[in-house]
PDB file of C-alpha atoms in Angstrom:
ATOM      1  CA  UNK U   1     251.585  88.115 264.277  1.00  0.00           C
ATOM      2  CA  UNK U   2     249.950  85.463 262.213  1.00  0.00           C
ATOM      3  CA  UNK U   3     249.709  86.076 258.358  1.00  0.00           C
ATOM      4  CA  UNK U   4     247.211  84.328 256.124  1.00  0.00           C
ATOM      5  CA  UNK U   5     250.322  84.138 253.416  1.00  0.00           C
ATOM      6  CA  UNK U   6     252.011  82.375 255.728  1.00  0.00           C
ATOM      7  CA  UNK U   7     249.247  79.749 256.060  1.00  0.00           C
ATOM      8  CA  UNK U   8     249.595  79.469 252.513  1.00  0.00           C
ATOM      9  CA  UNK U   9     253.245  78.864 252.452  1.00  0.00           C
ATOM     10  CA  UNK U  10     253.665  76.528 255.227  1.00  0.00           C
ATOM     11  CA  UNK U  11     250.577  74.710 256.337  1.00  0.00           C
ATOM     12  CA  UNK U  12     248.334  73.609 253.322  1.00  0.00           C
ATOM     13  CA  UNK U  13     250.503  70.482 252.331  1.00  0.00           C
ATOM     14  CA  UNK U  14     250.223  69.423 256.108  1.00  0.00           C
ATOM     15  CA  UNK U  15     246.487  69.941 256.087  1.00  0.00           C
ATOM     16  CA  UNK U  16     246.544  67.902 252.755  1.00  0.00           C
ATOM     17  CA  UNK U  17     248.313  65.189 254.617  1.00  0.00           C
ATOM     18  CA  UNK U  18     246.227  64.870 257.539  1.00  0.00           C
ATOM     19  CA  UNK U  19     242.798  65.049 255.522  1.00  0.00           C
ATOM     20  CA  UNK U  20     244.422  61.933 253.182  1.00  0.00           C
ATOM     21  CA  UNK U  21     244.823  60.196 256.512  1.00  0.00           C
ATOM     22  CA  UNK U  22     241.123  60.268 256.943  1.00  0.00           C
ATOM     23  CA  UNK U  23     240.162  59.589 253.482  1.00  0.00           C
ATOM     24  CA  UNK U  24     242.258  56.505 253.516  1.00  0.00           C
ATOM     25  CA  UNK U  25     240.703  55.281 256.478  1.00  0.00           C
ATOM     26  CA  UNK U  26     237.412  55.593 254.970  1.00  0.00           C
ATOM     27  CA  UNK U  27     236.990  58.447 257.306  1.00  0.00           C
ATOM     28  CA  UNK U  28     235.496  62.214 256.451  1.00  0.00           C
ATOM     29  CA  UNK U  29     238.487  63.485 254.986  1.00  0.00           C
ATOM     30  CA  UNK U  30     239.263  66.730 257.384  1.00  0.00           C
ATOM     31  CA  UNK U  31     242.405  67.512 258.642  1.00  0.00           C
ATOM     32  CA  UNK U  32     243.201  70.441 261.461  1.00  0.00           C
ATOM     33  CA  UNK U  33     246.453  71.628 262.768  1.00  0.00           C
ATOM     34  CA  UNK U  34     246.552  74.115 265.792  1.00  0.00           C
ATOM     35  CA  UNK U  35     249.354  76.854 265.832  1.00  0.00           C
ATOM     36  CA  UNK U  36     250.838  78.887 268.578  1.00  0.00           C
ATOM     37  CA  UNK U  37     253.743  81.353 268.270  1.00  0.00           C
ATOM     38  CA  UNK U  38     254.121  80.225 264.342  1.00  0.00           C
ATOM     39  CA  UNK U  39     254.794  77.002 265.268  1.00  0.00           C
ATOM     40  CA  UNK U  40     252.659  73.570 264.898  1.00  0.00           C
ATOM     41  CA  UNK U  41     251.653  72.450 268.462  1.00  0.00           C
ATOM     42  CA  UNK U  42     248.685  70.069 267.674  1.00  0.00           C
ATOM     43  CA  UNK U  43     247.680  68.222 264.527  1.00  0.00           C
ATOM     44  CA  UNK U  44     244.506  66.158 263.955  1.00  0.00           C
ATOM     45  CA  UNK U  45     242.360  63.988 261.387  1.00  0.00           C
ATOM     46  CA  UNK U  46     239.087  62.487 261.649  1.00  0.00           C
ATOM     47  CA  UNK U  47     239.331  58.965 263.337  1.00  0.00           C
ATOM     48  CA  UNK U  48     235.510  58.418 264.238  1.00  0.00           C
ATOM     49  CA  UNK U  49     234.673  55.476 262.676  1.00  0.00           C
ATOM     50  CA  UNK U  50     237.757  53.589 263.285  1.00  0.00           C
ATOM     51  CA  UNK U  51     238.044  54.800 267.108  1.00  0.00           C
ATOM     52  CA  UNK U  52     234.190  54.326 267.393  1.00  0.00           C
ATOM     53  CA  UNK U  53     234.228  57.749 269.134  1.00  0.00           C
ATOM     54  CA  UNK U  54     231.554  60.258 268.460  1.00  0.00           C
ATOM     55  CA  UNK U  55     234.094  62.894 269.231  1.00  0.00           C
ATOM     56  CA  UNK U  56     236.768  61.527 267.017  1.00  0.00           C
ATOM     57  CA  UNK U  57     236.830  65.055 264.694  1.00  0.00           C
ATOM     58  CA  UNK U  58     240.191  66.042 263.352  1.00  0.00           C
ATOM     59  CA  UNK U  59     239.773  69.628 265.375  1.00  0.00           C
ATOM     60  CA  UNK U  60     238.980  67.680 268.522  1.00  0.00           C
ATOM     61  CA  UNK U  61     241.870  65.375 267.865  1.00  0.00           C
ATOM     62  CA  UNK U  62     244.225  68.410 267.138  1.00  0.00           C
ATOM     63  CA  UNK U  63     242.950  70.152 270.400  1.00  0.00           C
ATOM     64  CA  UNK U  64     243.826  67.062 272.608  1.00  0.00           C
ATOM     65  CA  UNK U  65     247.069  67.105 270.995  1.00  0.00           C
ATOM     66  CA  UNK U  66     247.911  70.763 271.415  1.00  0.00           C
ATOM     67  CA  UNK U  67     246.997  70.216 275.030  1.00  0.00           C
ATOM     68  CA  UNK U  68     249.167  67.738 275.705  1.00  0.00           C
ATOM     69  CA  UNK U  69     252.086  69.818 273.739  1.00  0.00           C
ATOM     70  CA  UNK U  70     251.127  73.059 276.236  1.00  0.00           C
ATOM     71  CA  UNK U  71     250.184  71.132 279.439  1.00  0.00           C
ATOM     72  CA  UNK U  72     247.216  73.078 279.724  1.00  0.00           C
ATOM     73  CA  UNK U  73     243.579  72.990 278.352  1.00  0.00           C
ATOM     74  CA  UNK U  74     243.603  76.560 277.549  1.00  0.00           C
ATOM     75  CA  UNK U  75     244.995  77.401 274.436  1.00  0.00           C
ATOM     76  CA  UNK U  76     245.011  80.838 274.443  1.00  0.00           C
ATOM     77  CA  UNK U  77     246.580  82.952 271.593  1.00  0.00           C
ATOM     78  CA  UNK U  78     246.680  79.904 269.554  1.00  0.00           C
ATOM     79  CA  UNK U  79     244.746  79.571 265.935  1.00  0.00           C
ATOM     80  CA  UNK U  80     243.134  76.540 264.494  1.00  0.00           C
ATOM     81  CA  UNK U  81     243.563  75.957 260.372  1.00  0.00           C
ATOM     82  CA  UNK U  82     240.878  73.237 259.221  1.00  0.00           C
ATOM     83  CA  UNK U  83     240.279  71.871 255.858  1.00  0.00           C
ATOM     84  CA  UNK U  84     236.408  71.895 256.459  1.00  0.00           C
ATOM     85  CA  UNK U  85     234.239  74.842 258.437  1.00  0.00           C
ATOM     86  CA  UNK U  86     234.177  72.921 262.044  1.00  0.00           C
ATOM     87  CA  UNK U  87     230.715  71.691 262.674  1.00  0.00           C
ATOM     88  CA  UNK U  88     228.709  73.025 265.759  1.00  0.00           C
ATOM     89  CA  UNK U  89     230.209  70.653 268.109  1.00  0.00           C
ATOM     90  CA  UNK U  90     233.504  71.289 267.022  1.00  0.00           C
ATOM     91  CA  UNK U  91     232.966  74.825 267.235  1.00  0.00           C
ATOM     92  CA  UNK U  92     231.838  75.211 270.862  1.00  0.00           C
ATOM     93  CA  UNK U  93     235.131  72.482 271.821  1.00  0.00           C
ATOM     94  CA  UNK U  94     236.915  75.354 270.122  1.00  0.00           C
ATOM     95  CA  UNK U  95     235.548  78.288 272.111  1.00  0.00           C
ATOM     96  CA  UNK U  96     235.776  76.237 275.092  1.00  0.00           C
ATOM     97  CA  UNK U  97     239.706  75.678 274.675  1.00  0.00           C
ATOM     98  CA  UNK U  98     239.934  79.614 274.366  1.00  0.00           C
ATOM     99  CA  UNK U  99     241.306  79.110 270.958  1.00  0.00           C
ATOM    100  CA  UNK U 100     240.756  82.658 269.429  1.00  0.00           C
ATOM    101  CA  UNK U 101     240.834  82.447 265.640  1.00  0.00           C
ATOM    102  CA  UNK U 102     239.436  79.681 263.500  1.00  0.00           C
ATOM    103  CA  UNK U 103     240.691  79.550 259.635  1.00  0.00           C
ATOM    104  CA  UNK U 104     239.061  76.854 257.150  1.00  0.00           C
ATOM    105  CA  UNK U 105     239.508  76.141 253.579  1.00  0.00           C
ATOM    106  CA  UNK U 106     236.140  74.387 252.393  1.00  0.00           C
ATOM    107  CA  UNK U 107     232.591  75.422 253.650  1.00  0.00           C
ATOM    108  CA  UNK U 108     229.766  73.103 255.346  1.00  0.00           C
ATOM    109  CA  UNK U 109     226.405  73.898 255.228  1.00  0.00           C
ATOM    110  CA  UNK U 110     225.672  71.993 258.540  1.00  0.00           C
ATOM    111  CA  UNK U 111     226.592  74.858 260.779  1.00  0.00           C
ATOM    112  CA  UNK U 112     224.308  77.334 262.804  1.00  0.00           C
ATOM    113  CA  UNK U 113     226.898  79.427 264.628  1.00  0.00           C
ATOM    114  CA  UNK U 114     227.906  82.978 263.641  1.00  0.00           C
ATOM    115  CA  UNK U 115     231.331  84.527 264.774  1.00  0.00           C
ATOM    116  CA  UNK U 116     233.745  87.178 263.925  1.00  0.00           C
ATOM    117  CA  UNK U 117     236.852  84.544 264.991  1.00  0.00           C
ATOM    118  CA  UNK U 118     235.977  82.394 261.897  1.00  0.00           C
ATOM    119  CA  UNK U 119     237.693  83.007 258.592  1.00  0.00           C
ATOM    120  CA  UNK U 120     237.484  81.514 255.411  1.00  0.00           C
ATOM    121  CA  UNK U 121     240.732  81.108 253.149  1.00  0.00           C
ATOM    122  CA  UNK U 122     239.742  82.199 249.872  1.00  0.00           C
ATOM    123  CA  UNK U 123     243.136  81.322 248.205  1.00  0.00           C
ATOM    124  CA  UNK U 124     243.345  79.030 245.350  1.00  0.00           C
ATOM    125  CA  UNK U 125     246.922  76.799 245.064  1.00  0.00           C
ATOM    126  CA  UNK U 126     247.222  73.095 244.236  1.00  0.00           C
ATOM    127  CA  UNK U 127     246.640  71.761 247.883  1.00  0.00           C
ATOM    128  CA  UNK U 128     243.282  73.879 248.241  1.00  0.00           C
ATOM    129  CA  UNK U 129     242.220  71.603 244.959  1.00  0.00           C
ATOM    130  CA  UNK U 130     243.495  68.380 246.102  1.00  0.00           C
ATOM    131  CA  UNK U 131     241.673  68.796 249.419  1.00  0.00           C
ATOM    132  CA  UNK U 132     238.515  69.642 247.604  1.00  0.00           C
ATOM    133  CA  UNK U 133     238.934  66.417 245.368  1.00  0.00           C
ATOM    134  CA  UNK U 134     239.419  64.160 248.017  1.00  0.00           C
ATOM    135  CA  UNK U 135     236.444  65.500 249.842  1.00  0.00           C
ATOM    136  CA  UNK U 136     234.376  65.323 246.888  1.00  0.00           C
ATOM    137  CA  UNK U 137     235.742  61.628 245.999  1.00  0.00           C
ATOM    138  CA  UNK U 138     234.698  60.469 249.437  1.00  0.00           C
ATOM    139  CA  UNK U 139     231.155  61.616 249.191  1.00  0.00           C
ATOM    140  CA  UNK U 140     230.813  60.172 245.878  1.00  0.00           C
ATOM    141  CA  UNK U 141     232.190  56.813 247.075  1.00  0.00           C
ATOM    142  CA  UNK U 142     229.636  56.658 250.218  1.00  0.00           C
ATOM    143  CA  UNK U 143     226.619  57.723 248.040  1.00  0.00           C
TER     144      UNK U 143
END
């Protein structure tokens, strides 16, 4: 069984590093991981600008990585954790891949879906603060 406390202790540092990779490449600083049986099987970060790919979102890249790991597009019994609430496109791709739970750290106002499968992580720790800081710094820099 997957426990939220387990997320806190093991995965925030990885998510922060993935978001930082995006940030350093002048991408929206988002990182995502996919977990199956308490193991990370997929990682992704935004690379939409650098790859000139509209689908270069962290969640999509993590899904592609996980599909390769499982050798299957069906990601049943997997969960995704992302630094930012997935956009509408990513949400639909996550659902199509059959991931059954979405956890996210930062909110996003541009989403229109409602779902019981998406859960905001309300915990505060140093990595949540760091993720929030790089996200805010990114948008200050481009505006």
